[in-house]
Short mmCIF file of C-alpha atoms in Angstrom, two decimals:
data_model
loop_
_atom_site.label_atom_id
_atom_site.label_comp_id
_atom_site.label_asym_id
_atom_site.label_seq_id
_atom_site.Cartn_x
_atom_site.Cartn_y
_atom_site.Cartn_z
CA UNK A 100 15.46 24.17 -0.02
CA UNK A 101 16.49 21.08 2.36
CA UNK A 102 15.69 17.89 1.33
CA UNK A 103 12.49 16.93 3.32
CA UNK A 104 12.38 13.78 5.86
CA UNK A 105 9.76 11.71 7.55
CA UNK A 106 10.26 12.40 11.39
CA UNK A 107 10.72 9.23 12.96
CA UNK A 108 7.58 8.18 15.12
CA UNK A 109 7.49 4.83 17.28
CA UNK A 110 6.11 1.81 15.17
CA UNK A 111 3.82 0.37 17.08
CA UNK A 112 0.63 1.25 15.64
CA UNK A 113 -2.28 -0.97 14.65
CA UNK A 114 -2.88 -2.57 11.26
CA UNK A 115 -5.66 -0.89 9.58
CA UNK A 116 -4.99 2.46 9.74
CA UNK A 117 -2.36 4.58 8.68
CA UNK A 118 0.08 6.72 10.92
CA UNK A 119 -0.16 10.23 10.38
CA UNK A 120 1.60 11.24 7.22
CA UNK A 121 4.99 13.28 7.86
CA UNK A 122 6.91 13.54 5.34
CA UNK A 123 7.27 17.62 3.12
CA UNK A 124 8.13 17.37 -0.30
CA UNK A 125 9.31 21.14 0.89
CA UNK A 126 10.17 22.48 4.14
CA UNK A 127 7.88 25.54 4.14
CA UNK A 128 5.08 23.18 2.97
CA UNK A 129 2.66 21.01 5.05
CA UNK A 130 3.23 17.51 3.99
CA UNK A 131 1.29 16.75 0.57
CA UNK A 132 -0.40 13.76 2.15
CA UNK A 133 -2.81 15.79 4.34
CA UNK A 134 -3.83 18.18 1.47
CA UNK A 135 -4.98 15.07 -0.16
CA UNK A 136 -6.79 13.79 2.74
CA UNK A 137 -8.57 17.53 3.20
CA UNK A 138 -9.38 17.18 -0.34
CA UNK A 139 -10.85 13.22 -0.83
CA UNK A 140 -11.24 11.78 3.41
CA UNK A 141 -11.45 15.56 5.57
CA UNK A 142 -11.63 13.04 8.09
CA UNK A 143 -9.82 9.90 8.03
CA UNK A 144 -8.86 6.89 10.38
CA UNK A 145 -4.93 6.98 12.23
CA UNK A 146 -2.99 4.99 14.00
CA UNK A 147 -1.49 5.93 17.27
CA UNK A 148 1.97 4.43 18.48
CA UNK A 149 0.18 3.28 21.78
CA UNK A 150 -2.43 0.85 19.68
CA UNK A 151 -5.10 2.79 19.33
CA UNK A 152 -7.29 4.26 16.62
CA UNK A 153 -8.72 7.79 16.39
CA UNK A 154 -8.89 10.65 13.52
CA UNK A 155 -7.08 13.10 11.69
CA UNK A 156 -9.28 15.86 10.45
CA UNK A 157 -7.57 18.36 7.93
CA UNK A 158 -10.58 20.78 6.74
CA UNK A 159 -10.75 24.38 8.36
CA UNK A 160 -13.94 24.18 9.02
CA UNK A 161 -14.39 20.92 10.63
CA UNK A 162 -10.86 21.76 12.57
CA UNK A 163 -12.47 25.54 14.48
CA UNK A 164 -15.69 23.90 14.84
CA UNK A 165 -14.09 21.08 17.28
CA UNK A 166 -12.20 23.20 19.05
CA UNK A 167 -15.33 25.50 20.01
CA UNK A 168 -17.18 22.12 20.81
CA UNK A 169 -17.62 20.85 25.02
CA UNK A 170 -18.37 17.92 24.04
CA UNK A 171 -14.88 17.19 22.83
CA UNK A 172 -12.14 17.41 25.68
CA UNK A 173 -8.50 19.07 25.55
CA UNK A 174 -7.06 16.73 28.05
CA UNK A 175 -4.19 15.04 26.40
CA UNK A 176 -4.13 12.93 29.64
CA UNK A 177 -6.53 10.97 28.45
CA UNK A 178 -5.70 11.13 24.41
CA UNK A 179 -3.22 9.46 22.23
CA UNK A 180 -0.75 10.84 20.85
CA UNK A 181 -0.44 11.00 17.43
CA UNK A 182 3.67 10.74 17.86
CA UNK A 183 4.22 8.98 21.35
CA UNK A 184 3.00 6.19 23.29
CA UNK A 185 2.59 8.41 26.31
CA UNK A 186 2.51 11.73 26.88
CA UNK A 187 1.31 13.29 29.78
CA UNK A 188 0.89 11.69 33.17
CA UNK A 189 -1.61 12.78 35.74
CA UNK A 190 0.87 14.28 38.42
CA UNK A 191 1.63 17.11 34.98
CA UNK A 192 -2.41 18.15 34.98
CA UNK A 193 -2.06 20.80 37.84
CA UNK A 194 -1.95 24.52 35.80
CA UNK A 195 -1.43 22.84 32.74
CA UNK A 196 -4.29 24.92 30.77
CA UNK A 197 -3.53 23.41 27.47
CA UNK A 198 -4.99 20.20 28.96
CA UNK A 199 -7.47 21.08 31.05
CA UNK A 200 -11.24 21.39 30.43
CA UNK A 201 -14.03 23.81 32.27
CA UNK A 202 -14.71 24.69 34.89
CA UNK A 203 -10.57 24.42 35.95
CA UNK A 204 -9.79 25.96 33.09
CA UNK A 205 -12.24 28.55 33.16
CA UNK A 206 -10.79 29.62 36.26
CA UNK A 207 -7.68 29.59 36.08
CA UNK A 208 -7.69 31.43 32.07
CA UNK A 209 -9.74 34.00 33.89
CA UNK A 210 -7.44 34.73 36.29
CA UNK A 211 -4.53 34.69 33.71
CA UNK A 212 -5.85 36.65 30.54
CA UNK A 213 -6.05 40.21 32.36
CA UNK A 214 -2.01 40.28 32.37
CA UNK A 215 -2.24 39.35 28.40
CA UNK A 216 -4.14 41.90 27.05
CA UNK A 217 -3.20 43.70 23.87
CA UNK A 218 -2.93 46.74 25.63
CA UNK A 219 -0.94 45.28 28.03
CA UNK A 220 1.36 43.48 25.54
CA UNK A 221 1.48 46.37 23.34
CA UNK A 222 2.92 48.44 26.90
CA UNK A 223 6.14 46.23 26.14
CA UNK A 224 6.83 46.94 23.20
CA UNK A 225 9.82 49.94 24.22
CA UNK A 226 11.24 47.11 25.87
CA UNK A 227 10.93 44.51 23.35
CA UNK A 228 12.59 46.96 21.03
CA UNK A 229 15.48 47.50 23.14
CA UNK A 230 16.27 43.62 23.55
CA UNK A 231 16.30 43.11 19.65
CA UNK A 232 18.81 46.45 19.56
CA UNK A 233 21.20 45.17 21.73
CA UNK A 234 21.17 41.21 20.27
CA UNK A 235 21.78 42.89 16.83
CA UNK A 236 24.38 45.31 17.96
CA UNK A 237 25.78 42.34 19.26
CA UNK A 238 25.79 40.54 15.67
CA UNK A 239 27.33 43.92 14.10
CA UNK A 240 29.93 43.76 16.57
CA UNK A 241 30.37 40.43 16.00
CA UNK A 242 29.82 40.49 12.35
CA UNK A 243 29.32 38.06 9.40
CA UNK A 244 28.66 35.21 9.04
CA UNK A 245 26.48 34.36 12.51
CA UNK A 246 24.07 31.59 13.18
CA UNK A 247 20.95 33.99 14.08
CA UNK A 248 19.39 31.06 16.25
CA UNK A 249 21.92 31.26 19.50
CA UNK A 250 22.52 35.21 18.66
CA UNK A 251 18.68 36.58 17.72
CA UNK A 252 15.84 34.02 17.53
CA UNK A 253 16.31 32.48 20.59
CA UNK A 254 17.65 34.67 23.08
CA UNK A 255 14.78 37.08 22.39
CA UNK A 256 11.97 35.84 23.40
CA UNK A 257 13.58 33.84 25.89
CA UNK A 258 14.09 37.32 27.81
CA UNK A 259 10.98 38.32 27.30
CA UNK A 260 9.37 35.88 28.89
CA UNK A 261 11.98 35.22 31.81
CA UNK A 262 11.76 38.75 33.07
CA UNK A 263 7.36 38.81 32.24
CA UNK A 264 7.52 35.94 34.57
CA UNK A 265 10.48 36.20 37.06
CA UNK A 266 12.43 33.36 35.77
CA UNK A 267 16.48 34.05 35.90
CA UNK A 268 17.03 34.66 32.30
CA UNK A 269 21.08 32.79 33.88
CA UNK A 270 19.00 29.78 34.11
CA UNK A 271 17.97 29.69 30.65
CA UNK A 272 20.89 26.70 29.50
CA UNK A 273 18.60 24.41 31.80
CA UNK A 274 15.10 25.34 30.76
CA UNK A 275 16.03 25.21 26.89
CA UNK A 276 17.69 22.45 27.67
CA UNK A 277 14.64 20.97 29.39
CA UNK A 278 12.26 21.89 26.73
CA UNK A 279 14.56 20.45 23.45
CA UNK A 280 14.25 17.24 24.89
CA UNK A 281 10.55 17.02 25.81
CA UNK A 282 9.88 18.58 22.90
CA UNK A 283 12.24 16.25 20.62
CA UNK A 284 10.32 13.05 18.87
CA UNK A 285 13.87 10.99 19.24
CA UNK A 286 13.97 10.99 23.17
CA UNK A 287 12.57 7.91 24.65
CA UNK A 288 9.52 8.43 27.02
CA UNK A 289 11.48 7.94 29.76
CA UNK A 290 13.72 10.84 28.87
CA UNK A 291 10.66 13.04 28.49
CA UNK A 292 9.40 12.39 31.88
CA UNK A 293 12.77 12.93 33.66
CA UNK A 294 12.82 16.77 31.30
CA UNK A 295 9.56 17.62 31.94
CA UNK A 296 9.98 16.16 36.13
CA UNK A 297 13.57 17.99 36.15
CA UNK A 298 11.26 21.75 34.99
CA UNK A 299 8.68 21.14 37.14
CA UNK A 300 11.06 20.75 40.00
CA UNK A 301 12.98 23.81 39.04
CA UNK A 302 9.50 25.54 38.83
CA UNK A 303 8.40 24.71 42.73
CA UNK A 304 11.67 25.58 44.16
CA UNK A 305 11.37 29.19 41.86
CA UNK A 306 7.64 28.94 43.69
CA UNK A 307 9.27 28.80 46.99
CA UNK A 308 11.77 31.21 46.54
CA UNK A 309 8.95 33.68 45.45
CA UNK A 310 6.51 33.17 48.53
CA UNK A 311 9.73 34.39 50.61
CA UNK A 312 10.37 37.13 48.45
CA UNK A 313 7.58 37.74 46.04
CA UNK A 314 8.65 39.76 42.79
CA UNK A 315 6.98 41.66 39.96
CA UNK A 316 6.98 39.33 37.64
CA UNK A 317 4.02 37.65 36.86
CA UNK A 318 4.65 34.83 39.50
CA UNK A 319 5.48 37.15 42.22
CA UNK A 320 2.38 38.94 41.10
CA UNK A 321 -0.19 35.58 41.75
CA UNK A 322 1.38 34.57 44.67
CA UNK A 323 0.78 38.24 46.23
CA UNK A 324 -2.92 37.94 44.63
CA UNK A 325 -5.85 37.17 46.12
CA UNK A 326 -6.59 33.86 44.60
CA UNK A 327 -6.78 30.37 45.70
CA UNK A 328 -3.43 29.03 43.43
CA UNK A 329 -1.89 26.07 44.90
CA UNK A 330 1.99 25.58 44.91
CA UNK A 331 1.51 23.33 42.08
CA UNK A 332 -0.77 25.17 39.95
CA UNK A 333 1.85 28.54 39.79
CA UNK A 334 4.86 25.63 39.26
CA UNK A 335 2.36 24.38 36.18
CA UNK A 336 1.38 27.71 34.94
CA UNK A 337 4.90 28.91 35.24
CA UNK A 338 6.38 26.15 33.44
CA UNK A 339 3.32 26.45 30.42
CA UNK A 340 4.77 30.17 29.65
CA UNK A 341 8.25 29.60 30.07
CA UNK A 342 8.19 26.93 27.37
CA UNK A 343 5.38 28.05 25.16
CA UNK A 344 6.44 31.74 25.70
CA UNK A 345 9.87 31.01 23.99
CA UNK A 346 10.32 27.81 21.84
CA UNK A 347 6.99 28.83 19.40
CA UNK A 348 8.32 32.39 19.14
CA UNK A 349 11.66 31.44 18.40
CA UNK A 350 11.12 29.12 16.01
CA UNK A 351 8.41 31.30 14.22
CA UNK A 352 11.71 33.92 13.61
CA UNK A 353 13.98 31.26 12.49
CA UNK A 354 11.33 29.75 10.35
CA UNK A 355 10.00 33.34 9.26
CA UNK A 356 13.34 34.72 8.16
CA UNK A 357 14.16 31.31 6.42
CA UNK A 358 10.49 32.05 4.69
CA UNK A 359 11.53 35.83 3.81
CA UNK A 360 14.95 34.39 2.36
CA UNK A 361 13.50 32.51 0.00
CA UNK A 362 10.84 34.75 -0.99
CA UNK A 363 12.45 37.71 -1.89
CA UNK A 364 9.54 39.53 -3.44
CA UNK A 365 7.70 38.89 -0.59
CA UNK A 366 10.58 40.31 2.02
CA UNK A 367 11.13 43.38 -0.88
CA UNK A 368 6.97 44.38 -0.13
CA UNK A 369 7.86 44.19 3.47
CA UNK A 370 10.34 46.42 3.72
CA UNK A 371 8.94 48.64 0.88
CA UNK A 372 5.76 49.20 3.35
CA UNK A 373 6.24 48.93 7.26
CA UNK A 374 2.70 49.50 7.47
CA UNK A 375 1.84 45.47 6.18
CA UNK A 376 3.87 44.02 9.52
CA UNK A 377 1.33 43.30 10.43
CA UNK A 378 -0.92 41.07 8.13
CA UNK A 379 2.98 39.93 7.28
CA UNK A 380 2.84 38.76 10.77
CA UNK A 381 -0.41 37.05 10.43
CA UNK A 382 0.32 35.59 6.96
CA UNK A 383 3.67 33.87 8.32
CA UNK A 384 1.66 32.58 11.39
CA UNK A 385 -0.60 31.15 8.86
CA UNK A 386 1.54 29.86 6.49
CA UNK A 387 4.32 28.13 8.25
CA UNK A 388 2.28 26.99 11.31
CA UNK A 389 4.52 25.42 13.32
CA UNK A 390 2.84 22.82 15.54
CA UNK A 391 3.56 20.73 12.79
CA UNK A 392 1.18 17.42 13.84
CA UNK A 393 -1.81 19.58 15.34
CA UNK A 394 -3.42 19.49 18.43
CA UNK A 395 -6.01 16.57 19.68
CA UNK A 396 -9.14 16.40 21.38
CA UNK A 397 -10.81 13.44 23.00
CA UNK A 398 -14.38 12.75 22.27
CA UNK A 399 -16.57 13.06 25.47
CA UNK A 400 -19.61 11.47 23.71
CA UNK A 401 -21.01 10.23 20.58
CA UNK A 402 -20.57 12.53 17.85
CA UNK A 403 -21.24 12.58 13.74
CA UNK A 404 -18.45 14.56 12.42
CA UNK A 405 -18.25 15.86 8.87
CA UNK A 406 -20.14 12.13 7.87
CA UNK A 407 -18.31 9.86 10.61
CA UNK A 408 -19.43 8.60 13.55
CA UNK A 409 -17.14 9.33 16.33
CA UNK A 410 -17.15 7.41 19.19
CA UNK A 411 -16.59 8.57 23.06
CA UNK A 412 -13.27 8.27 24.24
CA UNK A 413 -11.44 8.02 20.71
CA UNK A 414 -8.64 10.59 20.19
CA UNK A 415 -9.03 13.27 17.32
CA UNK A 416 -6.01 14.89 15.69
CA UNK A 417 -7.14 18.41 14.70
CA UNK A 418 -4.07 19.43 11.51
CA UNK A 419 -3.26 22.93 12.05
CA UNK A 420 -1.09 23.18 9.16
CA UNK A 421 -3.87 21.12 6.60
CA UNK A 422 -6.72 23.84 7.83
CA UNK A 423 -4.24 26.83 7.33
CA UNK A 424 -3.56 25.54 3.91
CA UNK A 425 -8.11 25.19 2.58
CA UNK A 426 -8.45 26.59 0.10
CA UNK A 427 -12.28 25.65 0.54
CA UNK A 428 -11.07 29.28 3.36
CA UNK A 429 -8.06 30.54 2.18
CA UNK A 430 -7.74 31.97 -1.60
CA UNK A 431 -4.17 31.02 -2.78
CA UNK A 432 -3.81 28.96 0.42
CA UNK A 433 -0.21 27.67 -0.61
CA UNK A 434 1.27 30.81 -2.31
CA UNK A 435 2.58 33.17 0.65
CA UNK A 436 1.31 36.80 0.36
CA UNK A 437 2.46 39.66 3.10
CA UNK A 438 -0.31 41.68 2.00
CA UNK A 439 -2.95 38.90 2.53
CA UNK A 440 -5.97 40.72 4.22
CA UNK A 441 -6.57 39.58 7.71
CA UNK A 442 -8.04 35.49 8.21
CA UNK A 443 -9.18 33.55 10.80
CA UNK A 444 -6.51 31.33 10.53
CA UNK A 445 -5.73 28.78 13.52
CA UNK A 446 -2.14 29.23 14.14
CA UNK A 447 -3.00 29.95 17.46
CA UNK A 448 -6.03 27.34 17.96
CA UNK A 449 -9.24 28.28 18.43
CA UNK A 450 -11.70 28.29 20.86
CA UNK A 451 -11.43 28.91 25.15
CA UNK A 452 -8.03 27.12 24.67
CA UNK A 453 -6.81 29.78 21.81
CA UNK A 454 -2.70 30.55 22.94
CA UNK A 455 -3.05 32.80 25.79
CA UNK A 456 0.55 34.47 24.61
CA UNK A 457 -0.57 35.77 21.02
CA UNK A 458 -0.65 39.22 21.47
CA UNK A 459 2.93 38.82 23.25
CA UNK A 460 4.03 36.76 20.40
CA UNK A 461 2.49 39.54 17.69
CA UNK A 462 4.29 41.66 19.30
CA UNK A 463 7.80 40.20 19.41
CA UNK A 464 7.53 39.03 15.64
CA UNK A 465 6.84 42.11 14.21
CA UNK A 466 9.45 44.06 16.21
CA UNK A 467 12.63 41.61 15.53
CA UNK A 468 11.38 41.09 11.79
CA UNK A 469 10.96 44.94 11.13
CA UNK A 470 14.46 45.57 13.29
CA UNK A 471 16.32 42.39 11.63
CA UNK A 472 15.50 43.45 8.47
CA UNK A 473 16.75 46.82 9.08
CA UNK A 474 19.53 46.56 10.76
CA UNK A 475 20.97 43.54 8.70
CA UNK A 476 21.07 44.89 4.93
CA UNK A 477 21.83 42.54 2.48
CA UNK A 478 20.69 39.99 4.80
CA UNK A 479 21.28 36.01 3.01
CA UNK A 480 22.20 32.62 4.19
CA UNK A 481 25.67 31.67 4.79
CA UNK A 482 24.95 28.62 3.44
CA UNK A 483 23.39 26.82 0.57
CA UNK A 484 19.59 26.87 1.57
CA UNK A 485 19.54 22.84 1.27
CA UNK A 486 22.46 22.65 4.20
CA UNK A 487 20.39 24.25 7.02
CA UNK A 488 18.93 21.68 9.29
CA UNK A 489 14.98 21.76 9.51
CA UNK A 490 13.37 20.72 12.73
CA UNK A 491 11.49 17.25 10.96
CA UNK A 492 12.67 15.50 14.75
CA UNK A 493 10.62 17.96 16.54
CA UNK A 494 6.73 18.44 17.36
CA UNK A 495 7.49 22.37 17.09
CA UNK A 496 8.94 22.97 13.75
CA UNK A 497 11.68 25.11 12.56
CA UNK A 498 15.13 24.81 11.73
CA UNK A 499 18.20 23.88 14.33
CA UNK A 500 20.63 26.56 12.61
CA UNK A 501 20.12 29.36 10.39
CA UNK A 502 23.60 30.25 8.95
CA UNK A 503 23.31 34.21 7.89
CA UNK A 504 25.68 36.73 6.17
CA UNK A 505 25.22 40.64 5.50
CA UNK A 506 26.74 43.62 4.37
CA UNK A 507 29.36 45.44 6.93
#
């Protein structure tokens, strides 16, 4: 596998406490450093790079129980950051539901989760199936060797979402554009802002077009609806589920096939038994877990946590990866198993803020892996698996390229 490397993260932070650990003794693996703090400090002190102090809890249990708590608050206005100085600014708050707390959230996820059903995401699944056709009729046509980011990972779910909202799938250069550099821990702040500024702009003037001319995509769809959605709120939601809706389930592929690669008894029970996509699915989800440095919460009160004393307004860093690696939860937590029984692994969060895409996402990883593996035999890397680039610079992990081969 690649070497591993500490992502770089801005050095201002306090003395006193130590900057969340980064750095993977293997790329599929969580950094050792928080499986040692989830075994001897579940929660521990950190450093943020805008001076302040919070906590980084790693145990699955203490991790879903704050995210089902009110009294701890999802807006990232108001947190650190356990990678940035700043983050979000105030003018980025409208339809952002990621950040927002009750009762905006609650109405705006109401009005939302009816068009992400499983039934409803499950309804898309002819259509799903005929975007990963063509893309890998394209890479037979084509043939070996390919770099399956550009030609399968990528361009899949970017459809998907683009024509479930009523984005131009031509605009997509732009948007990923966009998102690489907000998402990108080398960009300066100011770089961020002018990405994240340049998308939402993009997003009102797609608003506009649509109160002219109102589609069926999902945006067409709310601004036809009877609801009380400001301009700003569809240009927030809309940018949410462009982003969310393709860089995660991109880089779960990339990162997934990578996974299957390298474990080819695991990738030999797949295909032996199509019946286990699913738990695969869920095992992959649980194993790579790809919002690499968590998600945070802000304290809205005095709380005892796990034998601390957390004080209102301090930040809490809630590690994804740690909790989906307990094995106080999880038997085996670090050895990956397709058949793994169903777990309440939090991938996906937990909580009211739990992804409002998963069943879209289910959906679109165990079509492409089923089809890719299928329609690819002899699928390998093209490359030495230490020469393909791992995301370390990013706050969504996965790899930059993903050199492939296969039998004509």
């Amino acid at each position: 596998m690649p070497p591993a490397t500490a992502a770089p993260v801005p050095s201002a932070t306090p003395a006193g406490a130590p900057a969340l650990p980064l750095r993977r003794d293997d790329p599929l693996d969580p950094p050792p450093a928080l499986g040692l703090l989830r075994e001897e400090t579940p929660i521990s002190r950190l450093a943020f790079p805008d001076g302040a102090e919070g906590w980084l809890l790693t145990r699955h249990e203490d991790v879903r129980a704050i995210l089902a708590d009110n009294r701890f608050s999802a807006d990232r206005i108001t947190a650190s950051s356990p990678v940035r100085r700043v983050t979000f600014k105030p003018e980025d708050r409208p339809g952002l539901l990621l950040t927002m707390d009750p009762p905006d959230h609650t109405r705006l996820r109401r009005l939302l989760t009816p068009y992400f059903t499983t039934r409803r995401m499950q309804a898309l699944a002819p259509r799903i199936e005929g975007i990963v056709d063509e893309h890998l009729d394209a890479l037979r046509a084509a043939g070996p060797p390919a770099d399956l980011v550009p030609a399968f990972t990528l361009p899949i779910p970017s459809l998907v979402i683009c024509e479930l909202l009523g984005v131009p799938y031509e605009d997509r250069a732009r948007f990923h554009a966009w998102a690489a550099t907000a998402l990108s821990l080398t960009t300066t702040d100011e770089e961020v802002f002018a990405a994240r500024d340049a998308l939402t702009g993009y997003m009102r003037e797609l608003v506009d077009a649509k109160r002219r001319d109102p589609d069926d995509g999902l945006l067409g769809v709310l601004i036809r609806g009877d609801n009380d959605l400001t301009d700003a709120e569809l240009g927030g939601i809309g940018r949410l589920l462009l982003i969310a809706g393709h860089e995660t389930t991109a880089n779960m592929l990339s990162l997934g096939t990578l996974t299957f690669l390298n474990h080819p008894d695991q990738l030999a029970a797949f295909r032996a038994d199509p019946g286990i996509a699913d738990r695969a699915v869920e095992e992959l989800l649980r194993y790579l877990t790809i919002i690499q440095f968590g998600t945070t919460r802000v304290a809205l009160e005095d709380a005892d946590v796990h034998g601390r004393r957390v004080r209102r307004g301090e930040t809490l860093v809630l590690s994804l990866p740690a909790a989906n690696r307990d094995p106080a939860h999880f038997d085996r937590p670090d050895e990956l198993d397709v058949t793994r029984p169903p777990s309440q692994h939090v991938a996906f969060g937990h909580g009211i803020h739990q992804c409002l895409g998963q069943q879209l996402a289910r959906v679109e990883m165990r079509i492409a892996f089923t089809r890719l593996f299928e329609g690819l035999p002899g699928l390998r890397l093209a490359v030495p698996a230490d020469e393909v680039p791992m995301r370390h610079d990013m706050a969504i992990y996965g790899v930059h390229r993903l050199p492939v081969a296969w039998e004509e």
